[in-house]
Each structure stands twice: as C-alpha cells, then as structure tokens.
Amino acid sequence: MAAHIGRRLRKGAATTAVAAAAVAALSASQAPGATVDDQGRQNTGDATSAPDTAADDSATGNSPYYTDLPPLNSPAPSPSAGSGEAGDRSAAEAGIPATVLDAYKKAEAALREKKAGCNLPWQLLAAIGKVESGQARGGRVTADGTTVTPILGPQLDGNGFALIRDTDNGAYDGNRMYDQAVGPMQFIPSTWSWAGRDGNGDGRKDPNNIYDAALAAGHYLCRFDWDLSEPGDLRKAILSYNNSTEYLNTVLSWLEYYRKGTHEIPDGTGALPEDRSDARPGVTPSAPGTTPPARPGKPSGSRPSPSPSAPGTGSPSAPPTTPPPPTTPPPSTPPTPTDTVHHLEDAGTGTLTAMAGHTFAERISTRAETEAGKAVAKVRIRFTIVGDTDTTFAGGESVATVTTDASGVAVAPALQAGEKTGAFAVQAAVAGRSVKGVPYKVTVTQRVADALTRVGEKELTCVAGGEFAEPVEVKATYGGEAAGKVAVTAKLVTSADDPAENDKGPYFKDADGKAIRTLTGLRTGPDGQLTLPKLYADGTAGTFLLRLTTAGGATLEVELTVEPAATPSPDPEPSADPDPSTDPSTEPSETPAA
C-alpha cells in the first residue's frame, strides 16, 4: 500500500507540472480576453475565469470526467529518451484509435469549411475525447463509429452532481427520471437535442457515434464566433463544455500533449484512464452501471474504502449492498428557480418580419412565471429555430439560451434572416424542464428595392441590323442603401403607355441565339448593380423603350435608338448629249456600198 501511495504522489507531482506547463505555453504573452454572454455580446473580463454557466446549459451538464494527465515525456521522444516504463506509457498515451482519430480530423475539416474563423484544431477534440471517455473507451467502436456499448455518465440527480431532471423521456440515456451524459463526447440529452450533428452521413444524429459526436462537439465549441486560436476564446469554449477550472487545465494539458505528436493505433487498443473527478471523499457514487468502467473488470467512480474486519476474524467483511437509485428527489434538496416555473408567456414581442439578408428589428421577449403568474428570475430560456429556414441567431446558430432578468424576462439575440423566404417558428422553452413554452411566428420576405437608376449617361444607339456597343447598367437601392440580390425583370415594351411586349426593334438573345424581348430571373449583385446582356437590333429603325422593374415596385425606363441603315449611293444617270468622240456607242459602223 505504501508503495502504491508513493507512486500516486510521484504521478500527481509530475502531472501537475504538465498542466502548469501546458497552461503557461498556451497563455504566454496573452492579455485577458473578453467574455461572451448568451446574446453574443462581448464584455471585458478575465479570460481565465469560469463563465456563469448552468449545468443544464453545458455540453456535459458538468458531469464527472477523467482526471488523468499526460506523461511528462514527449509523445514522440528521441530514441535515447524513449526507454523504460515512462517511455512505454508515453507511446501508449499518444496513440489514438484509428476510427476515433479519423472522426476528429473529419470534424476539423468540416468546421474549417463551415466556420473557418473558429480555427478548431482536431487535437482539441482529441483532448476532450480523452478526458470525457478515454477516446471512446480506447476505441471500442464499430466500423461506422458507434460505440460497442453505451457510454453513460452518472445520473444527474443532485446527489453529489448537478440536478437535471429527465428532458428526453429516456430516449438517449434510458433514464426517465434524470438526465445522464451520453456517448464518447458525453453530451447530456437536452444539449444534444439542439447541438447534435450527423457526422457520418447516415441520416441520423446519434450521440453514441464518434463521427456525430465529434462534429457536434466542434460546432458547440465554435458557437458565439469564438476564435480558438486565441487563448482567451479557447478557455471560454472549454469551460462552456464543462464548467470546472480543473477540467480546463486537464484538457489544455492533453491538447498541448497531442500537438507535440500522435499516431494512429488499432481500434480497441487505446490506453484507458484510471482516475475520475467523482472518485473523491464526500462524493456519493451514482447508481450502479451508470458510469463507464475505467478498465475492463475494474469499477469506476468512487473507490470504496475497505470494510473493517469482523471482530476476531482478521478478514474483511462483505461490502455493503449498493442501494438502488432514489425514486424521488431528496427531500432536503431546495427547489431551484427553474423548478418553480409553471409556464412561459410572451413579453410584448412585436411582429417578427424581415427582408431576406437583413437583421430583424424586433427581438423575441419571453417571461417565465409561476402558476400564480409571478415572475421567475435566473431561469435559462432556450430559443430554438424550427422549420425549413436558413435564418439564424448571432454566430450562425439555430439555438440560443438566455437567463431571465429580475423581471423574469429573457430577450433572445437578434435574428439574422437568411435567403429562404417564408414563415417558420422560434420555440421558447425552459432549459431542463418540460413546461408550457411559447411559439413565435417568424416571416422572411423577399429582397426588394425602392429605387432603380441607370449607371452612366451615354446614349444607347445602334444602326438597324446591328448591335448596341454599350450595355445597359443599373443600380437598385432600398432606403438609400445598395439593394443586393434583388430580382429584376427587363422587358422591351411597345410604349410608355402600353406595357405589352414589343414585337419589333431591339432584342436580347437566348441560349440558342433566338430573339427574345423579356428577361426574368435577373438579380443585382452585392453592390446593387446589374449589367444586362447585350442588345441587338432588327431592321426596324426608331426609338424604343426598355422597362426594368424590381421586387418592391421600383421601375426604370431606358430609351434605345435604332438608326436607319446607310442607303447605298445610286448609279450615275447617263449624260443627255454624249460626246461621240468618247462614247463607243456613237462610233460609225461600216455601211455596205449601195
């Protein structure tokens, strides 16, 4: 026992040094960063401080995690340094199971395309995966990335852990009383419901699949437009995953370790962690079977102390039977503000309508109330965009969570309209509770312009049968600002009083080179400008009108002039009195003699 304790003490001292070195390397020469609140606003603050994050609003519900730190040896030591137990452990720890490693790298590639400014390194996903599940229990996954057996955290029943009552009716975790963190990246069901992604393209969002879970973790870490190449944003993102300073330092240590080098190993052969954050005095073990085993055949969670020997026997007595999980919340647990919410009410939200590509002027306001109608402060309200739309909240996310203020009101971040027009909904609900929520109807209208002007003043002319040298260029505006992506129709009309399509004069050409006099489907560029295709003229001379109209009613008429084709010079008329000396026709002919 003394030798075992000595090894643990030496290991603790060494790994603490690793954590300190990693944090120092990542934060050297960096000023304190800015925090980001639920509405995407930045506030000056200490980047190392933990955000005020409720357990049911973190990825894991602040569930327990593995506290093992990497060895001091480099993951790619020199031949002279890689011998002995330390060198063997370093090589084993640096290896990541093939499928798990592939999932991390694919998630990084997807985020590089979708959210390039986030600068998510796959090594960060590997560090979190190591701390959360030991790389999916050493890579015990099927060929498609699904864990061989479910990986579940302890039930979050408030007994030594956060209190998060069931939010998914047991769909993900099999528990209809309390939530449990699920899968290799340990998402709680309420977070997975909006953060889940399909990473392997099978049409499902499965928290037990490493491809799905890794991609979801990447998007979760990249919300709020964080730049993970900045130490301040990196810390905030990690703390939002699990709100613990020790967790932060542990993840940073593995991140720095994997950045120094790693390699692929066969699935199922990865090194398994031993120590967990809930294996400490004063923490009550969770219900049997809820925490993943640290090693095959070895229990995880709290390690029970040896039972005292029975009097006179000299041998330990049988360990006590673990009691079943409680069927009701402990009576001593005081109700949280969330527990007192009976329903949500609209708090005076106006009409939610915006033009495509624009920010909504109105923001959603929701009030949390008790059954008696009293306001409830400090409650997390989750706003979720529902329907076929590309409209998002700040940061490009479809979900935003805001805490109610002293008046019980939560104001959602401003909505940013996408390009898809039509109606959809935003659902307001209490995070972690199944109570009556509030649906809000939202409408995105097409882009419009209220003015259309011609670019340039040069007259547009050509000769009959020719083509116009100058193209027609116009600019659309709305409220004095450039109106980009606005639909425009161009039509050659009979006259200012007759909007019918003209059947003669200037014309455009279709893809087959045939004459057409009406163009639809045209759109202005981001600067509001549009250059029309080349115009041609048939043999009819005169003045013609090109009418351009936009969505929103802006109209412009452009005058086109077709000049007659040049008349060829006529042949000169013969002289009335030709000179017989030069006119061959007057030469005398020989007349036969009589």
PDB file of C-alpha atoms in Angstrom, residues 83-322:
ATOM      1  CA  SER A  83      13.023   3.595 -22.789  1.00  0.00           C
ATOM      2  CA  GLY A  84      11.525   2.147 -19.653  1.00  0.00           C
ATOM      3  CA  GLU A  85       8.078   2.438 -18.152  1.00  0.00           C
ATOM      4  CA  ALA A  86       7.743   6.187 -18.786  1.00  0.00           C
ATOM      5  CA  GLY A  87       8.652   5.825 -22.445  1.00  0.00           C
ATOM      6  CA  ASP A  88       6.209   2.953 -22.926  1.00  0.00           C
ATOM      7  CA  ARG A  89       3.407   4.931 -21.296  1.00  0.00           C
ATOM      8  CA  SER A  90       4.184   7.978 -23.397  1.00  0.00           C
ATOM      9  CA  ALA A  91       3.934   5.981 -26.616  1.00  0.00           C
ATOM     10  CA  ALA A  92       0.697   4.333 -25.497  1.00  0.00           C
ATOM     11  CA  GLU A  93      -0.943   7.580 -24.422  1.00  0.00           C
ATOM     12  CA  ALA A  94      -0.028   9.342 -27.669  1.00  0.00           C
ATOM     13  CA  GLY A  95      -1.809   6.707 -29.764  1.00  0.00           C
ATOM     14  CA  ILE A  96      -5.418   7.432 -30.783  1.00  0.00           C
ATOM     15  CA  PRO A  97      -7.671   4.643 -32.140  1.00  0.00           C
ATOM     16  CA  ALA A  98      -7.958   4.843 -35.919  1.00  0.00           C
ATOM     17  CA  THR A  99     -11.717   5.440 -36.237  1.00  0.00           C
ATOM     18  CA  VAL A 100     -11.746   7.936 -33.389  1.00  0.00           C
ATOM     19  CA  LEU A 101      -8.804   9.857 -34.874  1.00  0.00           C
ATOM     20  CA  ASP A 102     -10.499   9.874 -38.282  1.00  0.00           C
ATOM     21  CA  ALA A 103     -13.660  11.332 -36.716  1.00  0.00           C
ATOM     22  CA  TYR A 104     -11.708  14.158 -35.088  1.00  0.00           C
ATOM     23  CA  LYS A 105      -9.928  15.061 -38.327  1.00  0.00           C
ATOM     24  CA  LYS A 106     -13.133  14.946 -40.377  1.00  0.00           C
ATOM     25  CA  ALA A 107     -14.824  17.238 -37.858  1.00  0.00           C
ATOM     26  CA  GLU A 108     -11.927  19.693 -38.096  1.00  0.00           C
ATOM     27  CA  ALA A 109     -12.190  19.687 -41.908  1.00  0.00           C
ATOM     28  CA  ALA A 110     -15.964  20.306 -41.768  1.00  0.00           C
ATOM     29  CA  LEU A 111     -15.553  23.220 -39.351  1.00  0.00           C
ATOM     30  CA  ARG A 112     -12.753  24.672 -41.483  1.00  0.00           C
ATOM     31  CA  GLU A 113     -15.317  24.929 -44.294  1.00  0.00           C
ATOM     32  CA  LYS A 114     -18.359  25.995 -42.260  1.00  0.00           C
ATOM     33  CA  LYS A 115     -16.705  28.207 -39.623  1.00  0.00           C
ATOM     34  CA  ALA A 116     -13.203  28.981 -40.808  1.00  0.00           C
ATOM     35  CA  GLY A 117     -12.785  31.804 -38.302  1.00  0.00           C
ATOM     36  CA  CYS A 118     -13.128  29.371 -35.399  1.00  0.00           C
ATOM     37  CA  ASN A 119      -9.745  27.725 -36.147  1.00  0.00           C
ATOM     38  CA  LEU A 120     -10.749  24.495 -34.414  1.00  0.00           C
ATOM     39  CA  PRO A 121      -7.805  22.049 -34.114  1.00  0.00           C
ATOM     40  CA  TRP A 122      -8.654  18.355 -34.127  1.00  0.00           C
ATOM     41  CA  GLN A 123      -6.246  17.973 -31.203  1.00  0.00           C
ATOM     42  CA  LEU A 124      -8.755  19.882 -29.041  1.00  0.00           C
ATOM     43  CA  LEU A 125     -11.451  17.332 -29.871  1.00  0.00           C
ATOM     44  CA  ALA A 126      -8.942  14.593 -29.050  1.00  0.00           C
ATOM     45  CA  ALA A 127      -8.146  16.234 -25.715  1.00  0.00           C
ATOM     46  CA  ILE A 128     -11.834  16.500 -24.795  1.00  0.00           C
ATOM     47  CA  GLY A 129     -12.489  12.961 -26.026  1.00  0.00           C
ATOM     48  CA  LYS A 130      -9.642  11.710 -23.830  1.00  0.00           C
ATOM     49  CA  VAL A 131     -10.952  13.462 -20.740  1.00  0.00           C
ATOM     50  CA  GLU A 132     -14.614  12.610 -21.331  1.00  0.00           C
ATOM     51  CA  SER A 133     -14.434   8.949 -22.329  1.00  0.00           C
ATOM     52  CA  GLY A 134     -10.822   7.846 -22.764  1.00  0.00           C
ATOM     53  CA  GLN A 135     -11.188   8.109 -26.578  1.00  0.00           C
ATOM     54  CA  ALA A 136     -14.429   6.101 -26.628  1.00  0.00           C
ATOM     55  CA  ARG A 137     -13.009   3.588 -24.130  1.00  0.00           C
ATOM     56  CA  GLY A 138      -9.855   3.045 -26.087  1.00  0.00           C
ATOM     57  CA  GLY A 139     -11.630   2.982 -29.449  1.00  0.00           C
ATOM     58  CA  ARG A 140     -14.233   0.326 -28.755  1.00  0.00           C
ATOM     59  CA  VAL A 141     -16.351   1.356 -31.732  1.00  0.00           C
ATOM     60  CA  THR A 142     -17.844  -0.320 -34.781  1.00  0.00           C
ATOM     61  CA  ALA A 143     -16.741   0.394 -38.338  1.00  0.00           C
ATOM     62  CA  ASP A 144     -19.247   3.263 -38.648  1.00  0.00           C
ATOM     63  CA  GLY A 145     -18.009   4.835 -35.400  1.00  0.00           C
ATOM     64  CA  THR A 146     -20.752   3.733 -32.991  1.00  0.00           C
ATOM     65  CA  THR A 147     -19.623   2.634 -29.528  1.00  0.00           C
ATOM     66  CA  VAL A 148     -19.838  -1.113 -28.964  1.00  0.00           C
ATOM     67  CA  THR A 149     -21.641  -0.486 -25.670  1.00  0.00           C
ATOM     68  CA  PRO A 150     -23.250   2.754 -24.499  1.00  0.00           C
ATOM     69  CA  ILE A 151     -21.069   5.183 -22.551  1.00  0.00           C
ATOM     70  CA  LEU A 152     -23.175   6.833 -19.845  1.00  0.00           C
ATOM     71  CA  GLY A 153     -22.252   9.270 -17.107  1.00  0.00           C
ATOM     72  CA  PRO A 154     -23.895   9.107 -13.677  1.00  0.00           C
ATOM     73  CA  GLN A 155     -27.485  10.183 -13.346  1.00  0.00           C
ATOM     74  CA  LEU A 156     -27.599  13.883 -12.557  1.00  0.00           C
ATOM     75  CA  ASP A 157     -29.855  13.587  -9.538  1.00  0.00           C
ATOM     76  CA  GLY A 158     -28.291  16.295  -7.365  1.00  0.00           C
ATOM     77  CA  ASN A 159     -26.673  13.654  -5.148  1.00  0.00           C
ATOM     78  CA  GLY A 160     -23.074  14.816  -5.481  1.00  0.00           C
ATOM     79  CA  PHE A 161     -23.743  16.048  -9.035  1.00  0.00           C
ATOM     80  CA  ALA A 162     -25.873  18.659 -10.754  1.00  0.00           C
ATOM     81  CA  LEU A 163     -29.634  18.190 -10.616  1.00  0.00           C
ATOM     82  CA  ILE A 164     -31.037  17.811 -14.134  1.00  0.00           C
ATOM     83  CA  ARG A 165     -34.338  16.020 -14.332  1.00  0.00           C
ATOM     84  CA  ASP A 166     -35.196  13.993 -17.429  1.00  0.00           C
ATOM     85  CA  THR A 167     -35.589  16.016 -20.644  1.00  0.00           C
ATOM     86  CA  ASP A 168     -35.738  13.267 -23.296  1.00  0.00           C
ATOM     87  CA  ASN A 169     -38.077  10.684 -21.738  1.00  0.00           C
ATOM     88  CA  GLY A 170     -35.086   8.339 -21.679  1.00  0.00           C
ATOM     89  CA  ALA A 171     -34.624   8.377 -25.468  1.00  0.00           C
ATOM     90  CA  TYR A 172     -30.842   8.841 -25.321  1.00  0.00           C
ATOM     91  CA  ASP A 173     -29.838   7.736 -21.843  1.00  0.00           C
ATOM     92  CA  GLY A 174     -32.569   5.215 -20.979  1.00  0.00           C
ATOM     93  CA  ASN A 175     -33.368   7.181 -17.798  1.00  0.00           C
ATOM     94  CA  ARG A 176     -36.833   8.713 -17.415  1.00  0.00           C
ATOM     95  CA  MET A 177     -36.120  10.383 -14.089  1.00  0.00           C
ATOM     96  CA  TYR A 178     -32.822  12.197 -14.561  1.00  0.00           C
ATOM     97  CA  ASP A 179     -30.529  13.052 -17.438  1.00  0.00           C
ATOM     98  CA  GLN A 180     -27.159  11.366 -17.944  1.00  0.00           C
ATOM     99  CA  ALA A 181     -24.285  12.355 -20.209  1.00  0.00           C
ATOM    100  CA  VAL A 182     -24.223  10.108 -23.278  1.00  0.00           C
ATOM    101  CA  GLY A 183     -21.594   8.866 -25.716  1.00  0.00           C
ATOM    102  CA  PRO A 184     -17.875   9.369 -26.343  1.00  0.00           C
ATOM    103  CA  MET A 185     -18.149  13.181 -26.050  1.00  0.00           C
ATOM    104  CA  GLN A 186     -20.601  12.985 -23.104  1.00  0.00           C
ATOM    105  CA  PHE A 187     -23.472  15.204 -24.242  1.00  0.00           C
ATOM    106  CA  ILE A 188     -26.488  15.480 -21.969  1.00  0.00           C
ATOM    107  CA  PRO A 189     -29.785  14.893 -23.827  1.00  0.00           C
ATOM    108  CA  SER A 190     -31.018  18.499 -23.525  1.00  0.00           C
ATOM    109  CA  THR A 191     -27.841  19.759 -25.202  1.00  0.00           C
ATOM    110  CA  TRP A 192     -27.752  17.032 -27.838  1.00  0.00           C
ATOM    111  CA  SER A 193     -31.336  17.879 -28.841  1.00  0.00           C
ATOM    112  CA  TRP A 194     -30.061  21.098 -30.468  1.00  0.00           C
ATOM    113  CA  ALA A 195     -26.311  20.562 -30.817  1.00  0.00           C
ATOM    114  CA  GLY A 196     -26.423  17.084 -32.380  1.00  0.00           C
ATOM    115  CA  ARG A 197     -24.993  16.641 -35.883  1.00  0.00           C
ATOM    116  CA  ASP A 198     -24.802  13.865 -38.492  1.00  0.00           C
ATOM    117  CA  GLY A 199     -21.065  13.389 -38.969  1.00  0.00           C
ATOM    118  CA  ASN A 200     -21.008  10.096 -40.874  1.00  0.00           C
ATOM    119  CA  GLY A 201     -23.775  10.886 -43.369  1.00  0.00           C
ATOM    120  CA  ASP A 202     -26.159   8.104 -42.367  1.00  0.00           C
ATOM    121  CA  GLY A 203     -29.077  10.484 -41.861  1.00  0.00           C
ATOM    122  CA  ARG A 204     -29.070  10.102 -38.050  1.00  0.00           C
ATOM    123  CA  LYS A 205     -27.744  12.233 -35.189  1.00  0.00           C
ATOM    124  CA  ASP A 206     -26.502   9.671 -32.692  1.00  0.00           C
ATOM    125  CA  PRO A 207     -24.593  10.807 -29.572  1.00  0.00           C
ATOM    126  CA  ASN A 208     -23.149   7.276 -29.346  1.00  0.00           C
ATOM    127  CA  ASN A 209     -21.438   7.675 -32.732  1.00  0.00           C
ATOM    128  CA  ILE A 210     -17.965   9.242 -32.611  1.00  0.00           C
ATOM    129  CA  TYR A 211     -18.360  10.918 -36.027  1.00  0.00           C
ATOM    130  CA  ASP A 212     -21.669  12.534 -34.994  1.00  0.00           C
ATOM    131  CA  ALA A 213     -20.427  13.408 -31.506  1.00  0.00           C
ATOM    132  CA  ALA A 214     -17.095  14.877 -32.682  1.00  0.00           C
ATOM    133  CA  LEU A 215     -18.794  17.105 -35.259  1.00  0.00           C
ATOM    134  CA  ALA A 216     -21.362  18.222 -32.686  1.00  0.00           C
ATOM    135  CA  ALA A 217     -18.578  18.999 -30.202  1.00  0.00           C
ATOM    136  CA  GLY A 218     -16.801  21.071 -32.846  1.00  0.00           C
ATOM    137  CA  HIS A 219     -19.903  23.132 -33.602  1.00  0.00           C
ATOM    138  CA  TYR A 220     -20.592  23.519 -29.884  1.00  0.00           C
ATOM    139  CA  LEU A 221     -17.068  24.857 -29.266  1.00  0.00           C
ATOM    140  CA  CYS A 222     -17.324  27.218 -32.242  1.00  0.00           C
ATOM    141  CA  ARG A 223     -20.602  28.892 -31.331  1.00  0.00           C
ATOM    142  CA  PHE A 224     -20.573  32.600 -30.420  1.00  0.00           C
ATOM    143  CA  ASP A 225     -17.959  33.177 -33.172  1.00  0.00           C
ATOM    144  CA  TRP A 226     -15.109  32.212 -30.833  1.00  0.00           C
ATOM    145  CA  ASP A 227     -11.622  32.049 -32.369  1.00  0.00           C
ATOM    146  CA  LEU A 228      -9.949  29.048 -30.744  1.00  0.00           C
ATOM    147  CA  SER A 229      -6.502  30.197 -31.846  1.00  0.00           C
ATOM    148  CA  GLU A 230      -6.909  32.921 -29.209  1.00  0.00           C
ATOM    149  CA  PRO A 231      -6.143  31.595 -25.684  1.00  0.00           C
ATOM    150  CA  GLY A 232      -8.981  33.617 -24.149  1.00  0.00           C
ATOM    151  CA  ASP A 233     -11.616  32.229 -26.522  1.00  0.00           C
ATOM    152  CA  LEU A 234     -10.125  28.747 -26.199  1.00  0.00           C
ATOM    153  CA  ARG A 235     -10.551  28.811 -22.414  1.00  0.00           C
ATOM    154  CA  LYS A 236     -14.117  30.090 -22.639  1.00  0.00           C
ATOM    155  CA  ALA A 237     -15.043  27.367 -25.122  1.00  0.00           C
ATOM    156  CA  ILE A 238     -13.581  24.584 -22.954  1.00  0.00           C
ATOM    157  CA  LEU A 239     -15.238  25.927 -19.804  1.00  0.00           C
ATOM    158  CA  SER A 240     -18.565  26.055 -21.623  1.00  0.00           C
ATOM    159  CA  TYR A 241     -18.187  22.323 -22.280  1.00  0.00           C
ATOM    160  CA  ASN A 242     -17.667  21.534 -18.569  1.00  0.00           C
ATOM    161  CA  ASN A 243     -17.533  24.432 -16.128  1.00  0.00           C
ATOM    162  CA  SER A 244     -14.528  23.454 -13.992  1.00  0.00           C
ATOM    163  CA  THR A 245     -11.096  25.032 -13.724  1.00  0.00           C
ATOM    164  CA  GLU A 246      -9.566  21.587 -13.161  1.00  0.00           C
ATOM    165  CA  TYR A 247     -11.345  20.347 -16.268  1.00  0.00           C
ATOM    166  CA  LEU A 248      -9.947  23.303 -18.216  1.00  0.00           C
ATOM    167  CA  ASN A 249      -6.378  22.573 -17.090  1.00  0.00           C
ATOM    168  CA  THR A 250      -6.725  18.857 -17.806  1.00  0.00           C
ATOM    169  CA  VAL A 251      -7.999  19.445 -21.354  1.00  0.00           C
ATOM    170  CA  LEU A 252      -5.293  22.047 -22.018  1.00  0.00           C
ATOM    171  CA  SER A 253      -2.649  19.557 -20.879  1.00  0.00           C
ATOM    172  CA  TRP A 254      -3.847  16.891 -23.319  1.00  0.00           C
ATOM    173  CA  LEU A 255      -4.230  19.471 -26.085  1.00  0.00           C
ATOM    174  CA  GLU A 256      -0.593  20.526 -25.701  1.00  0.00           C
ATOM    175  CA  TYR A 257       0.477  16.876 -25.489  1.00  0.00           C
ATOM    176  CA  TYR A 258      -1.326  15.857 -28.704  1.00  0.00           C
ATOM    177  CA  ARG A 259       0.000  18.912 -30.521  1.00  0.00           C
ATOM    178  CA  LYS A 260       3.525  17.602 -29.977  1.00  0.00           C
ATOM    179  CA  GLY A 261       2.730  14.433 -31.877  1.00  0.00           C
ATOM    180  CA  THR A 262       0.436  11.443 -32.016  1.00  0.00           C
ATOM    181  CA  HIS A 263      -0.130   8.356 -34.110  1.00  0.00           C
ATOM    182  CA  GLU A 264      -2.899   6.005 -35.171  1.00  0.00           C
ATOM    183  CA  ILE A 265      -3.435   2.723 -33.347  1.00  0.00           C
ATOM    184  CA  PRO A 266      -5.935  -0.100 -33.991  1.00  0.00           C
ATOM    185  CA  ASP A 267      -9.456   0.362 -32.650  1.00  0.00           C
ATOM    186  CA  GLY A 268      -9.956  -1.114 -29.185  1.00  0.00           C
ATOM    187  CA  THR A 269      -6.284  -0.931 -28.175  1.00  0.00           C
ATOM    188  CA  GLY A 270      -6.155   2.567 -26.677  1.00  0.00           C
ATOM    189  CA  ALA A 271      -4.908   3.251 -23.161  1.00  0.00           C
ATOM    190  CA  LEU A 272      -7.752   3.609 -20.648  1.00  0.00           C
ATOM    191  CA  PRO A 273      -7.772   6.285 -17.930  1.00  0.00           C
ATOM    192  CA  GLU A 274      -7.929   5.372 -14.241  1.00  0.00           C
ATOM    193  CA  ASP A 275      -8.885   8.417 -12.201  1.00  0.00           C
ATOM    194  CA  ARG A 276     -12.200  10.271 -12.280  1.00  0.00           C
ATOM    195  CA  SER A 277     -13.246  13.571 -10.796  1.00  0.00           C
ATOM    196  CA  ASP A 278     -16.042  11.890  -8.780  1.00  0.00           C
ATOM    197  CA  ALA A 279     -13.676   9.398  -7.114  1.00  0.00           C
ATOM    198  CA  ARG A 280     -13.126  11.688  -4.134  1.00  0.00           C
ATOM    199  CA  PRO A 281     -14.142  11.824  -0.480  1.00  0.00           C
ATOM    200  CA  GLY A 282     -17.587  13.292   0.065  1.00  0.00           C
ATOM    201  CA  VAL A 283     -18.927  12.353  -3.377  1.00  0.00           C
ATOM    202  CA  THR A 284     -21.657   9.731  -3.291  1.00  0.00           C
ATOM    203  CA  PRO A 285     -21.330   7.096  -6.021  1.00  0.00           C
ATOM    204  CA  SER A 286     -24.040   7.130  -8.623  1.00  0.00           C
ATOM    205  CA  ALA A 287     -26.372   4.258  -9.297  1.00  0.00           C
ATOM    206  CA  PRO A 288     -24.660   1.022 -10.400  1.00  0.00           C
ATOM    207  CA  GLY A 289     -23.940   0.704 -14.077  1.00  0.00           C
ATOM    208  CA  THR A 290     -24.233   4.372 -14.911  1.00  0.00           C
ATOM    209  CA  THR A 291     -20.539   5.285 -15.131  1.00  0.00           C
ATOM    210  CA  PRO A 292     -18.202   3.804 -17.738  1.00  0.00           C
ATOM    211  CA  PRO A 293     -15.603   1.381 -16.371  1.00  0.00           C
ATOM    212  CA  ALA A 294     -12.115   2.833 -16.264  1.00  0.00           C
ATOM    213  CA  ARG A 295     -10.573  -0.503 -17.193  1.00  0.00           C
ATOM    214  CA  PRO A 296     -12.106  -3.881 -18.112  1.00  0.00           C
ATOM    215  CA  GLY A 297     -13.147  -5.584 -14.896  1.00  0.00           C
ATOM    216  CA  LYS A 298     -12.330  -2.551 -12.818  1.00  0.00           C
ATOM    217  CA  PRO A 299     -15.022  -0.315 -11.245  1.00  0.00           C
ATOM    218  CA  SER A 300     -15.057   3.386 -11.926  1.00  0.00           C
ATOM    219  CA  GLY A 301     -16.397   6.292  -9.946  1.00  0.00           C
ATOM    220  CA  SER A 302     -15.808   6.335  -6.215  1.00  0.00           C
ATOM    221  CA  ARG A 303     -13.437   3.706  -4.944  1.00  0.00           C
ATOM    222  CA  PRO A 304     -14.983   2.204  -1.758  1.00  0.00           C
ATOM    223  CA  SER A 305     -12.722   2.008   1.247  1.00  0.00           C
ATOM    224  CA  PRO A 306     -12.026  -1.492   2.619  1.00  0.00           C
ATOM    225  CA  SER A 307     -14.647  -2.562   5.095  1.00  0.00           C
ATOM    226  CA  PRO A 308     -13.429  -3.090   8.667  1.00  0.00           C
ATOM    227  CA  SER A 309     -12.640  -6.647   9.667  1.00  0.00           C
ATOM    228  CA  ALA A 310     -15.229  -8.585  11.535  1.00  0.00           C
ATOM    229  CA  PRO A 311     -14.296  -8.953  15.200  1.00  0.00           C
ATOM    230  CA  GLY A 312     -11.974 -11.894  15.780  1.00  0.00           C
ATOM    231  CA  THR A 313     -11.836 -12.996  12.158  1.00  0.00           C
ATOM    232  CA  GLY A 314      -8.986 -10.952  10.739  1.00  0.00           C
ATOM    233  CA  SER A 315     -10.698 -10.921   7.362  1.00  0.00           C
ATOM    234  CA  PRO A 316     -12.742  -8.123   5.792  1.00  0.00           C
ATOM    235  CA  SER A 317     -16.475  -8.374   5.898  1.00  0.00           C
ATOM    236  CA  ALA A 318     -18.544  -8.411   2.714  1.00  0.00           C
ATOM    237  CA  PRO A 319     -19.042  -4.960   1.186  1.00  0.00           C
ATOM    238  CA  PRO A 320     -22.473  -3.478   1.762  1.00  0.00           C
ATOM    239  CA  THR A 321     -25.013  -3.772  -0.989  1.00  0.00           C
ATOM    240  CA  THR A 322     -25.289  -0.602  -3.063  1.00  0.00           C
TER     241      THR A 322
END
